[in-house]
Amino acid sequence: LPVAVLETNLENNTVYMGQQMIVTANPVGYSIYQFYVNNQLVQADSNNTYSSYAFHNGDVVKVSALSNLQCQGPISDSLIVKVLPIANAFTPNGDGINDLFLKGLDLIVMNRWGQELYRGTSGWDGTYKGTKVSPGTYYFILTISGPDKTPITETGPITLIDN
Protein backbone atom coordinates (compact mmCIF):
# COMPACT_ATOMS: atom_id res chain seq x y z
CA LEU A 1 0.00 0.00 0.00
CA PRO A 2 1.25 3.51 -0.75
CA VAL A 3 2.42 5.42 2.30
CA ALA A 4 3.02 9.17 2.33
CA VAL A 5 4.76 11.33 4.92
CA LEU A 6 3.94 15.00 5.48
CA GLU A 7 6.27 17.93 6.00
CA THR A 8 5.83 21.70 5.80
CA ASN A 9 7.88 24.63 4.62
CA LEU A 10 7.72 26.16 8.12
CA GLU A 11 9.51 25.11 11.30
CA ASN A 12 7.38 23.07 13.73
CA ASN A 13 4.29 23.47 11.50
CA THR A 14 3.97 26.98 12.92
CA VAL A 15 2.50 29.80 10.86
CA TYR A 16 1.56 33.40 11.63
CA MET A 17 -2.03 34.47 10.92
CA GLY A 18 -2.35 35.09 7.18
CA GLN A 19 0.96 33.44 6.28
CA GLN A 20 1.06 30.68 3.67
CA MET A 21 1.95 27.16 4.76
CA ILE A 22 2.87 24.56 2.13
CA VAL A 23 2.33 20.93 3.08
CA THR A 24 4.24 18.35 1.04
CA ALA A 25 3.54 14.61 0.88
CA ASN A 26 6.53 12.38 0.16
CA PRO A 27 7.51 10.39 -1.76
CA VAL A 28 6.67 11.96 -5.09
CA GLY A 29 5.19 9.76 -7.80
CA TYR A 30 1.88 8.39 -6.57
CA SER A 31 -1.11 8.82 -8.90
CA ILE A 32 -3.24 10.85 -6.47
CA TYR A 33 -2.67 12.54 -3.13
CA GLN A 34 -5.72 13.21 -1.00
CA PHE A 35 -5.24 16.01 1.54
CA TYR A 36 -7.64 16.43 4.44
CA VAL A 37 -7.97 19.31 6.90
CA ASN A 38 -9.91 18.35 10.02
CA ASN A 39 -11.10 15.16 8.25
CA GLN A 40 -12.56 17.14 5.35
CA LEU A 41 -11.16 16.46 1.87
CA VAL A 42 -9.61 19.69 0.54
CA GLN A 43 -7.59 18.44 -2.44
CA ALA A 44 -7.39 15.24 -4.47
CA ASP A 45 -5.07 15.22 -7.48
CA SER A 46 -1.59 14.26 -8.63
CA ASN A 47 -0.02 17.28 -6.92
CA ASN A 48 1.90 16.20 -3.82
CA THR A 49 1.62 19.67 -2.24
CA TYR A 50 -1.24 21.53 -0.61
CA SER A 51 -1.02 25.16 0.49
CA SER A 52 -3.29 27.52 2.34
CA TYR A 53 -3.31 30.97 3.92
CA ALA A 54 -6.36 30.11 6.00
CA PHE A 55 -5.13 27.60 8.56
CA HIS A 56 -6.48 27.89 12.09
CA ASN A 57 -4.70 26.96 15.29
CA GLY A 58 -5.07 23.23 15.93
CA ASP A 59 -6.06 22.27 12.38
CA VAL A 60 -5.08 18.68 11.61
CA VAL A 61 -3.76 18.00 8.11
CA LYS A 62 -3.73 14.39 6.85
CA VAL A 63 -2.83 12.69 3.59
CA SER A 64 -3.67 9.48 1.79
CA ALA A 65 -2.00 8.34 -1.43
CA LEU A 66 -3.28 6.26 -4.33
CA SER A 67 -1.02 4.22 -6.55
CA ASN A 68 -2.12 3.36 -10.11
CA LEU A 69 -5.64 4.59 -9.27
CA GLN A 70 -6.41 1.17 -7.79
CA CYS A 71 -4.45 0.77 -4.61
CA GLN A 72 -5.26 3.33 -1.93
CA GLY A 73 -3.12 3.52 1.14
CA PRO A 74 -4.45 4.44 4.55
CA ILE A 75 -4.39 7.98 5.84
CA SER A 76 -0.74 7.59 6.59
CA ASP A 77 0.47 10.75 8.24
CA SER A 78 -0.90 13.82 9.97
CA LEU A 79 0.36 17.05 11.42
CA ILE A 80 -1.11 19.69 13.69
CA VAL A 81 -0.89 23.31 12.58
CA LYS A 82 0.05 25.99 15.11
CA VAL A 83 -1.13 29.49 14.21
CA LEU A 84 0.49 32.33 16.12
CA PRO A 85 -0.67 35.91 16.47
CA ILE A 86 1.92 38.59 15.86
CA ALA A 87 3.66 39.25 19.17
CA ASN A 88 3.67 42.70 20.72
CA ALA A 89 6.80 42.20 22.86
CA PHE A 90 9.99 40.18 22.92
CA THR A 91 13.03 39.67 25.15
CA PRO A 92 16.26 39.35 23.14
CA ASN A 93 18.39 38.39 26.15
CA GLY A 94 20.11 35.31 24.72
CA ASP A 95 18.22 32.72 26.77
CA GLY A 96 16.89 30.99 23.64
CA ILE A 97 13.28 31.97 24.42
CA ASN A 98 11.61 34.81 22.50
CA ASP A 99 15.01 36.14 21.33
CA LEU A 100 14.00 36.91 17.73
CA PHE A 101 11.06 38.91 16.46
CA LEU A 102 9.22 37.37 13.47
CA LYS A 103 11.90 35.04 12.15
CA GLY A 104 11.25 33.86 8.60
CA LEU A 105 9.05 36.76 7.58
CA ASP A 106 9.75 39.83 5.43
CA LEU A 107 10.20 42.42 8.16
CA ILE A 108 11.29 46.04 8.64
CA VAL A 109 11.81 47.47 12.14
CA MET A 110 12.11 51.20 12.85
CA ASN A 111 12.63 53.37 15.89
CA ARG A 112 10.22 56.16 16.88
CA TRP A 113 11.95 58.62 14.53
CA GLY A 114 11.45 56.34 11.53
CA GLN A 115 15.08 55.23 11.32
CA GLU A 116 15.29 51.74 9.86
CA LEU A 117 17.02 49.41 12.32
CA TYR A 118 16.42 46.07 10.63
CA ARG A 119 15.31 44.70 7.27
CA GLY A 120 15.26 41.02 6.40
CA THR A 121 13.80 37.60 7.10
CA SER A 122 16.14 36.17 9.74
CA GLY A 123 14.23 37.86 12.59
CA TRP A 124 15.16 41.00 14.49
CA ASP A 125 17.45 40.32 17.45
CA GLY A 126 17.09 43.74 19.10
CA THR A 127 20.30 45.16 17.67
CA TYR A 128 21.25 47.89 15.25
CA LYS A 129 24.60 47.55 13.47
CA GLY A 130 25.62 44.89 16.00
CA THR A 131 24.80 46.93 19.12
CA LYS A 132 21.83 46.26 21.41
CA VAL A 133 19.17 48.94 21.25
CA SER A 134 17.52 50.40 24.35
CA PRO A 135 14.42 48.77 25.81
CA GLY A 136 11.28 50.46 24.55
CA THR A 137 8.74 50.56 21.77
CA TYR A 138 9.70 50.12 18.14
CA TYR A 139 7.57 49.79 15.02
CA PHE A 140 7.40 47.08 12.41
CA ILE A 141 6.22 46.65 8.85
CA LEU A 142 5.53 43.02 7.97
CA THR A 143 4.81 41.91 4.41
CA ILE A 144 3.30 38.50 3.71
CA SER A 145 2.08 37.05 0.44
CA GLY A 146 -1.71 36.95 0.19
CA PRO A 147 -3.79 34.15 -1.31
CA ASP A 148 -3.52 35.62 -4.82
CA LYS A 149 0.21 36.41 -4.35
CA THR A 150 -0.50 40.09 -3.67
CA PRO A 151 1.43 41.48 -0.71
CA ILE A 152 -0.40 42.02 2.56
CA THR A 153 1.18 44.56 4.88
CA GLU A 154 0.78 44.52 8.65
CA THR A 155 2.15 47.29 10.85
CA GLY A 156 2.33 47.83 14.54
CA PRO A 157 4.37 48.43 17.66
CA ILE A 158 6.77 45.95 19.22
CA THR A 159 8.09 46.39 22.74
CA LEU A 160 11.64 45.29 23.42
CA ILE A 161 11.89 44.18 27.04
CA ASP A 162 15.27 43.99 28.74
CA ASN A 163 15.33 41.49 31.58
mmCIF file with all atom_site columns, C-alpha atoms in Angstrom:
data_model
loop_
_atom_site.group_PDB
_atom_site.id
_atom_site.type_symbol
_atom_site.label_atom_id
_atom_site.label_alt_id
_atom_site.label_comp_id
_atom_site.label_asym_id
_atom_site.label_entity_id
_atom_site.label_seq_id
_atom_site.pdbx_PDB_ins_code
_atom_site.Cartn_x
_atom_site.Cartn_y
_atom_site.Cartn_z
_atom_site.occupancy
_atom_site.B_iso_or_equiv
_atom_site.pdbx_formal_charge
_atom_site.auth_seq_id
_atom_site.auth_comp_id
_atom_site.auth_asym_id
_atom_site.auth_atom_id
_atom_site.pdbx_PDB_model_num
ATOM 1   C CA . LEU A 1 1   ? 0.000   0.000  0.000   1.00 0.00 ? 1   LEU A CA 1
ATOM 2   C CA . PRO A 1 2   ? 1.252   3.510  -0.753  1.00 0.00 ? 2   PRO A CA 1
ATOM 3   C CA . VAL A 1 3   ? 2.418   5.415  2.296   1.00 0.00 ? 3   VAL A CA 1
ATOM 4   C CA . ALA A 1 4   ? 3.023   9.171  2.332   1.00 0.00 ? 4   ALA A CA 1
ATOM 5   C CA . VAL A 1 5   ? 4.762   11.326 4.920   1.00 0.00 ? 5   VAL A CA 1
ATOM 6   C CA . LEU A 1 6   ? 3.937   15.000 5.482   1.00 0.00 ? 6   LEU A CA 1
ATOM 7   C CA . GLU A 1 7   ? 6.267   17.930 6.002   1.00 0.00 ? 7   GLU A CA 1
ATOM 8   C CA . THR A 1 8   ? 5.825   21.702 5.797   1.00 0.00 ? 8   THR A CA 1
ATOM 9   C CA . ASN A 1 9   ? 7.883   24.629 4.624   1.00 0.00 ? 9   ASN A CA 1
ATOM 10  C CA . LEU A 1 10  ? 7.723   26.157 8.121   1.00 0.00 ? 10  LEU A CA 1
ATOM 11  C CA . GLU A 1 11  ? 9.506   25.110 11.295  1.00 0.00 ? 11  GLU A CA 1
ATOM 12  C CA . ASN A 1 12  ? 7.378   23.071 13.735  1.00 0.00 ? 12  ASN A CA 1
ATOM 13  C CA . ASN A 1 13  ? 4.290   23.468 11.502  1.00 0.00 ? 13  ASN A CA 1
ATOM 14  C CA . THR A 1 14  ? 3.973   26.976 12.918  1.00 0.00 ? 14  THR A CA 1
ATOM 15  C CA . VAL A 1 15  ? 2.502   29.799 10.860  1.00 0.00 ? 15  VAL A CA 1
ATOM 16  C CA . TYR A 1 16  ? 1.558   33.403 11.633  1.00 0.00 ? 16  TYR A CA 1
ATOM 17  C CA . MET A 1 17  ? -2.027  34.470 10.922  1.00 0.00 ? 17  MET A CA 1
ATOM 18  C CA . GLY A 1 18  ? -2.353  35.090 7.184   1.00 0.00 ? 18  GLY A CA 1
ATOM 19  C CA . GLN A 1 19  ? 0.960   33.442 6.284   1.00 0.00 ? 19  GLN A CA 1
ATOM 20  C CA . GLN A 1 20  ? 1.060   30.685 3.672   1.00 0.00 ? 20  GLN A CA 1
ATOM 21  C CA . MET A 1 21  ? 1.953   27.158 4.756   1.00 0.00 ? 21  MET A CA 1
ATOM 22  C CA . ILE A 1 22  ? 2.870   24.564 2.129   1.00 0.00 ? 22  ILE A CA 1
ATOM 23  C CA . VAL A 1 23  ? 2.328   20.930 3.077   1.00 0.00 ? 23  VAL A CA 1
ATOM 24  C CA . THR A 1 24  ? 4.244   18.347 1.045   1.00 0.00 ? 24  THR A CA 1
ATOM 25  C CA . ALA A 1 25  ? 3.544   14.612 0.878   1.00 0.00 ? 25  ALA A CA 1
ATOM 26  C CA . ASN A 1 26  ? 6.525   12.384 0.162   1.00 0.00 ? 26  ASN A CA 1
ATOM 27  C CA . PRO A 1 27  ? 7.515   10.391 -1.758  1.00 0.00 ? 27  PRO A CA 1
ATOM 28  C CA . VAL A 1 28  ? 6.672   11.961 -5.095  1.00 0.00 ? 28  VAL A CA 1
ATOM 29  C CA . GLY A 1 29  ? 5.193   9.764  -7.804  1.00 0.00 ? 29  GLY A CA 1
ATOM 30  C CA . TYR A 1 30  ? 1.877   8.393  -6.573  1.00 0.00 ? 30  TYR A CA 1
ATOM 31  C CA . SER A 1 31  ? -1.113  8.822  -8.896  1.00 0.00 ? 31  SER A CA 1
ATOM 32  C CA . ILE A 1 32  ? -3.240  10.846 -6.475  1.00 0.00 ? 32  ILE A CA 1
ATOM 33  C CA . TYR A 1 33  ? -2.673  12.535 -3.133  1.00 0.00 ? 33  TYR A CA 1
ATOM 34  C CA . GLN A 1 34  ? -5.723  13.215 -1.000  1.00 0.00 ? 34  GLN A CA 1
ATOM 35  C CA . PHE A 1 35  ? -5.238  16.011 1.544   1.00 0.00 ? 35  PHE A CA 1
ATOM 36  C CA . TYR A 1 36  ? -7.643  16.429 4.443   1.00 0.00 ? 36  TYR A CA 1
ATOM 37  C CA . VAL A 1 37  ? -7.972  19.307 6.904   1.00 0.00 ? 37  VAL A CA 1
ATOM 38  C CA . ASN A 1 38  ? -9.906  18.352 10.025  1.00 0.00 ? 38  ASN A CA 1
ATOM 39  C CA . ASN A 1 39  ? -11.099 15.159 8.246   1.00 0.00 ? 39  ASN A CA 1
ATOM 40  C CA . GLN A 1 40  ? -12.564 17.140 5.348   1.00 0.00 ? 40  GLN A CA 1
ATOM 41  C CA . LEU A 1 41  ? -11.162 16.457 1.867   1.00 0.00 ? 41  LEU A CA 1
ATOM 42  C CA . VAL A 1 42  ? -9.609  19.687 0.543   1.00 0.00 ? 42  VAL A CA 1
ATOM 43  C CA . GLN A 1 43  ? -7.593  18.438 -2.435  1.00 0.00 ? 43  GLN A CA 1
ATOM 44  C CA . ALA A 1 44  ? -7.385  15.238 -4.473  1.00 0.00 ? 44  ALA A CA 1
ATOM 45  C CA . ASP A 1 45  ? -5.072  15.222 -7.480  1.00 0.00 ? 45  ASP A CA 1
ATOM 46  C CA . SER A 1 46  ? -1.590  14.257 -8.627  1.00 0.00 ? 46  SER A CA 1
ATOM 47  C CA . ASN A 1 47  ? -0.020  17.282 -6.919  1.00 0.00 ? 47  ASN A CA 1
ATOM 48  C CA . ASN A 1 48  ? 1.896   16.201 -3.815  1.00 0.00 ? 48  ASN A CA 1
ATOM 49  C CA . THR A 1 49  ? 1.619   19.666 -2.237  1.00 0.00 ? 49  THR A CA 1
ATOM 50  C CA . TYR A 1 50  ? -1.240  21.526 -0.607  1.00 0.00 ? 50  TYR A CA 1
ATOM 51  C CA . SER A 1 51  ? -1.022  25.160 0.491   1.00 0.00 ? 51  SER A CA 1
ATOM 52  C CA . SER A 1 52  ? -3.286  27.525 2.343   1.00 0.00 ? 52  SER A CA 1
ATOM 53  C CA . TYR A 1 53  ? -3.306  30.974 3.918   1.00 0.00 ? 53  TYR A CA 1
ATOM 54  C CA . ALA A 1 54  ? -6.361  30.111 6.005   1.00 0.00 ? 54  ALA A CA 1
ATOM 55  C CA . PHE A 1 55  ? -5.134  27.604 8.560   1.00 0.00 ? 55  PHE A CA 1
ATOM 56  C CA . HIS A 1 56  ? -6.482  27.887 12.092  1.00 0.00 ? 56  HIS A CA 1
ATOM 57  C CA . ASN A 1 57  ? -4.704  26.959 15.294  1.00 0.00 ? 57  ASN A CA 1
ATOM 58  C CA . GLY A 1 58  ? -5.075  23.228 15.934  1.00 0.00 ? 58  GLY A CA 1
ATOM 59  C CA . ASP A 1 59  ? -6.060  22.271 12.376  1.00 0.00 ? 59  ASP A CA 1
ATOM 60  C CA . VAL A 1 60  ? -5.085  18.679 11.609  1.00 0.00 ? 60  VAL A CA 1
ATOM 61  C CA . VAL A 1 61  ? -3.757  17.999 8.107   1.00 0.00 ? 61  VAL A CA 1
ATOM 62  C CA . LYS A 1 62  ? -3.726  14.392 6.849   1.00 0.00 ? 62  LYS A CA 1
ATOM 63  C CA . VAL A 1 63  ? -2.833  12.692 3.588   1.00 0.00 ? 63  VAL A CA 1
ATOM 64  C CA . SER A 1 64  ? -3.673  9.479  1.787   1.00 0.00 ? 64  SER A CA 1
ATOM 65  C CA . ALA A 1 65  ? -2.001  8.338  -1.432  1.00 0.00 ? 65  ALA A CA 1
ATOM 66  C CA . LEU A 1 66  ? -3.280  6.264  -4.325  1.00 0.00 ? 66  LEU A CA 1
ATOM 67  C CA . SER A 1 67  ? -1.025  4.215  -6.550  1.00 0.00 ? 67  SER A CA 1
ATOM 68  C CA . ASN A 1 68  ? -2.115  3.360  -10.113 1.00 0.00 ? 68  ASN A CA 1
ATOM 69  C CA . LEU A 1 69  ? -5.644  4.594  -9.274  1.00 0.00 ? 69  LEU A CA 1
ATOM 70  C CA . GLN A 1 70  ? -6.415  1.166  -7.787  1.00 0.00 ? 70  GLN A CA 1
ATOM 71  C CA . CYS A 1 71  ? -4.452  0.767  -4.615  1.00 0.00 ? 71  CYS A CA 1
ATOM 72  C CA . GLN A 1 72  ? -5.263  3.332  -1.927  1.00 0.00 ? 72  GLN A CA 1
ATOM 73  C CA . GLY A 1 73  ? -3.118  3.516  1.142   1.00 0.00 ? 73  GLY A CA 1
ATOM 74  C CA . PRO A 1 74  ? -4.449  4.444  4.551   1.00 0.00 ? 74  PRO A CA 1
ATOM 75  C CA . ILE A 1 75  ? -4.387  7.982  5.842   1.00 0.00 ? 75  ILE A CA 1
ATOM 76  C CA . SER A 1 76  ? -0.737  7.587  6.586   1.00 0.00 ? 76  SER A CA 1
ATOM 77  C CA . ASP A 1 77  ? 0.466   10.753 8.244   1.00 0.00 ? 77  ASP A CA 1
ATOM 78  C CA . SER A 1 78  ? -0.899  13.816 9.966   1.00 0.00 ? 78  SER A CA 1
ATOM 79  C CA . LEU A 1 79  ? 0.362   17.049 11.423  1.00 0.00 ? 79  LEU A CA 1
ATOM 80  C CA . ILE A 1 80  ? -1.110  19.687 13.687  1.00 0.00 ? 80  ILE A CA 1
ATOM 81  C CA . VAL A 1 81  ? -0.889  23.311 12.582  1.00 0.00 ? 81  VAL A CA 1
ATOM 82  C CA . LYS A 1 82  ? 0.054   25.985 15.110  1.00 0.00 ? 82  LYS A CA 1
ATOM 83  C CA . VAL A 1 83  ? -1.135  29.491 14.208  1.00 0.00 ? 83  VAL A CA 1
ATOM 84  C CA . LEU A 1 84  ? 0.488   32.328 16.121  1.00 0.00 ? 84  LEU A CA 1
ATOM 85  C CA . PRO A 1 85  ? -0.674  35.909 16.473  1.00 0.00 ? 85  PRO A CA 1
ATOM 86  C CA . ILE A 1 86  ? 1.916   38.594 15.857  1.00 0.00 ? 86  ILE A CA 1
ATOM 87  C CA . ALA A 1 87  ? 3.656   39.253 19.166  1.00 0.00 ? 87  ALA A CA 1
ATOM 88  C CA . ASN A 1 88  ? 3.667   42.700 20.725  1.00 0.00 ? 88  ASN A CA 1
ATOM 89  C CA . ALA A 1 89  ? 6.798   42.202 22.861  1.00 0.00 ? 89  ALA A CA 1
ATOM 90  C CA . PHE A 1 90  ? 9.994   40.177 22.920  1.00 0.00 ? 90  PHE A CA 1
ATOM 91  C CA . THR A 1 91  ? 13.030  39.673 25.149  1.00 0.00 ? 91  THR A CA 1
ATOM 92  C CA . PRO A 1 92  ? 16.260  39.353 23.142  1.00 0.00 ? 92  PRO A CA 1
ATOM 93  C CA . ASN A 1 93  ? 18.388  38.390 26.146  1.00 0.00 ? 93  ASN A CA 1
ATOM 94  C CA . GLY A 1 94  ? 20.112  35.314 24.722  1.00 0.00 ? 94  GLY A CA 1
ATOM 95  C CA . ASP A 1 95  ? 18.220  32.724 26.766  1.00 0.00 ? 95  ASP A CA 1
ATOM 96  C CA . GLY A 1 96  ? 16.887  30.993 23.643  1.00 0.00 ? 96  GLY A CA 1
ATOM 97  C CA . ILE A 1 97  ? 13.278  31.970 24.417  1.00 0.00 ? 97  ILE A CA 1
ATOM 98  C CA . ASN A 1 98  ? 11.614  34.808 22.502  1.00 0.00 ? 98  ASN A CA 1
ATOM 99  C CA . ASP A 1 99  ? 15.008  36.144 21.333  1.00 0.00 ? 99  ASP A CA 1
ATOM 100 C CA . LEU A 1 100 ? 13.998  36.905 17.726  1.00 0.00 ? 100 LEU A CA 1
ATOM 101 C CA . PHE A 1 101 ? 11.055  38.910 16.460  1.00 0.00 ? 101 PHE A CA 1
ATOM 102 C CA . LEU A 1 102 ? 9.217   37.374 13.471  1.00 0.00 ? 102 LEU A CA 1
ATOM 103 C CA . LYS A 1 103 ? 11.897  35.040 12.153  1.00 0.00 ? 103 LYS A CA 1
ATOM 104 C CA . GLY A 1 104 ? 11.252  33.857 8.598   1.00 0.00 ? 104 GLY A CA 1
ATOM 105 C CA . LEU A 1 105 ? 9.046   36.758 7.578   1.00 0.00 ? 105 LEU A CA 1
ATOM 106 C CA . ASP A 1 106 ? 9.747   39.831 5.431   1.00 0.00 ? 106 ASP A CA 1
ATOM 107 C CA . LEU A 1 107 ? 10.201  42.423 8.156   1.00 0.00 ? 107 LEU A CA 1
ATOM 108 C CA . ILE A 1 108 ? 11.294  46.038 8.638   1.00 0.00 ? 108 ILE A CA 1
ATOM 109 C CA . VAL A 1 109 ? 11.812  47.466 12.145  1.00 0.00 ? 109 VAL A CA 1
ATOM 110 C CA . MET A 1 110 ? 12.114  51.196 12.849  1.00 0.00 ? 110 MET A CA 1
ATOM 111 C CA . ASN A 1 111 ? 12.629  53.370 15.887  1.00 0.00 ? 111 ASN A CA 1
ATOM 112 C CA . ARG A 1 112 ? 10.222  56.159 16.882  1.00 0.00 ? 112 ARG A CA 1
ATOM 113 C CA . TRP A 1 113 ? 11.946  58.615 14.528  1.00 0.00 ? 113 TRP A CA 1
ATOM 114 C CA . GLY A 1 114 ? 11.451  56.336 11.527  1.00 0.00 ? 114 GLY A CA 1
ATOM 115 C CA . GLN A 1 115 ? 15.077  55.235 11.317  1.00 0.00 ? 115 GLN A CA 1
ATOM 116 C CA . GLU A 1 116 ? 15.288  51.737 9.862   1.00 0.00 ? 116 GLU A CA 1
ATOM 117 C CA . LEU A 1 117 ? 17.018  49.406 12.322  1.00 0.00 ? 117 LEU A CA 1
ATOM 118 C CA . TYR A 1 118 ? 16.421  46.072 10.633  1.00 0.00 ? 118 TYR A CA 1
ATOM 119 C CA . ARG A 1 119 ? 15.307  44.705 7.267   1.00 0.00 ? 119 ARG A CA 1
ATOM 120 C CA . GLY A 1 120 ? 15.262  41.015 6.402   1.00 0.00 ? 120 GLY A CA 1
ATOM 121 C CA . THR A 1 121 ? 13.798  37.599 7.103   1.00 0.00 ? 121 THR A CA 1
ATOM 122 C CA . SER A 1 122 ? 16.140  36.172 9.745   1.00 0.00 ? 122 SER A CA 1
ATOM 123 C CA . GLY A 1 123 ? 14.231  37.856 12.594  1.00 0.00 ? 123 GLY A CA 1
ATOM 124 C CA . TRP A 1 124 ? 15.162  41.002 14.493  1.00 0.00 ? 124 TRP A CA 1
ATOM 125 C CA . ASP A 1 125 ? 17.450  40.319 17.450  1.00 0.00 ? 125 ASP A CA 1
ATOM 126 C CA . GLY A 1 126 ? 17.088  43.737 19.103  1.00 0.00 ? 126 GLY A CA 1
ATOM 127 C CA . THR A 1 127 ? 20.298  45.159 17.670  1.00 0.00 ? 127 THR A CA 1
ATOM 128 C CA . TYR A 1 128 ? 21.251  47.894 15.249  1.00 0.00 ? 128 TYR A CA 1
ATOM 129 C CA . LYS A 1 129 ? 24.600  47.550 13.474  1.00 0.00 ? 129 LYS A CA 1
ATOM 130 C CA . GLY A 1 130 ? 25.622  44.891 16.000  1.00 0.00 ? 130 GLY A CA 1
ATOM 131 C CA . THR A 1 131 ? 24.799  46.933 19.115  1.00 0.00 ? 131 THR A CA 1
ATOM 132 C CA . LYS A 1 132 ? 21.829  46.265 21.408  1.00 0.00 ? 132 LYS A CA 1
ATOM 133 C CA . VAL A 1 133 ? 19.170  48.941 21.248  1.00 0.00 ? 133 VAL A CA 1
ATOM 134 C CA . SER A 1 134 ? 17.525  50.399 24.349  1.00 0.00 ? 134 SER A CA 1
ATOM 135 C CA . PRO A 1 135 ? 14.422  48.774 25.812  1.00 0.00 ? 135 PRO A CA 1
ATOM 136 C CA . GLY A 1 136 ? 11.279  50.455 24.547  1.00 0.00 ? 136 GLY A CA 1
ATOM 137 C CA . THR A 1 137 ? 8.739   50.560 21.774  1.00 0.00 ? 137 THR A CA 1
ATOM 138 C CA . TYR A 1 138 ? 9.698   50.117 18.138  1.00 0.00 ? 138 TYR A CA 1
ATOM 139 C CA . TYR A 1 139 ? 7.568   49.792 15.020  1.00 0.00 ? 139 TYR A CA 1
ATOM 140 C CA . PHE A 1 140 ? 7.401   47.080 12.408  1.00 0.00 ? 140 PHE A CA 1
ATOM 141 C CA . ILE A 1 141 ? 6.223   46.645 8.848   1.00 0.00 ? 141 ILE A CA 1
ATOM 142 C CA . LEU A 1 142 ? 5.535   43.023 7.969   1.00 0.00 ? 142 LEU A CA 1
ATOM 143 C CA . THR A 1 143 ? 4.811   41.907 4.413   1.00 0.00 ? 143 THR A CA 1
ATOM 144 C CA . ILE A 1 144 ? 3.302   38.500 3.712   1.00 0.00 ? 144 ILE A CA 1
ATOM 145 C CA . SER A 1 145 ? 2.084   37.049 0.445   1.00 0.00 ? 145 SER A CA 1
ATOM 146 C CA . GLY A 1 146 ? -1.710  36.950 0.192   1.00 0.00 ? 146 GLY A CA 1
ATOM 147 C CA . PRO A 1 147 ? -3.785  34.150 -1.315  1.00 0.00 ? 147 PRO A CA 1
ATOM 148 C CA . ASP A 1 148 ? -3.523  35.621 -4.823  1.00 0.00 ? 148 ASP A CA 1
ATOM 149 C CA . LYS A 1 149 ? 0.212   36.408 -4.347  1.00 0.00 ? 149 LYS A CA 1
ATOM 150 C CA . THR A 1 150 ? -0.498  40.093 -3.674  1.00 0.00 ? 150 THR A CA 1
ATOM 151 C CA . PRO A 1 151 ? 1.425   41.484 -0.711  1.00 0.00 ? 151 PRO A CA 1
ATOM 152 C CA . ILE A 1 152 ? -0.404  42.017 2.559   1.00 0.00 ? 152 ILE A CA 1
ATOM 153 C CA . THR A 1 153 ? 1.183   44.564 4.879   1.00 0.00 ? 153 THR A CA 1
ATOM 154 C CA . GLU A 1 154 ? 0.779   44.515 8.649   1.00 0.00 ? 154 GLU A CA 1
ATOM 155 C CA . THR A 1 155 ? 2.146   47.288 10.846  1.00 0.00 ? 155 THR A CA 1
ATOM 156 C CA . GLY A 1 156 ? 2.325   47.825 14.545  1.00 0.00 ? 156 GLY A CA 1
ATOM 157 C CA . PRO A 1 157 ? 4.366   48.432 17.660  1.00 0.00 ? 157 PRO A CA 1
ATOM 158 C CA . ILE A 1 158 ? 6.767   45.955 19.221  1.00 0.00 ? 158 ILE A CA 1
ATOM 159 C CA . THR A 1 159 ? 8.089   46.389 22.740  1.00 0.00 ? 159 THR A CA 1
ATOM 160 C CA . LEU A 1 160 ? 11.645  45.291 23.415  1.00 0.00 ? 160 LEU A CA 1
ATOM 161 C CA . ILE A 1 161 ? 11.892  44.180 27.042  1.00 0.00 ? 161 ILE A CA 1
ATOM 162 C CA . ASP A 1 162 ? 15.268  43.986 28.738  1.00 0.00 ? 162 ASP A CA 1
ATOM 163 C CA . ASN A 1 163 ? 15.326  41.488 31.580  1.00 0.00 ? 163 ASN A CA 1
#
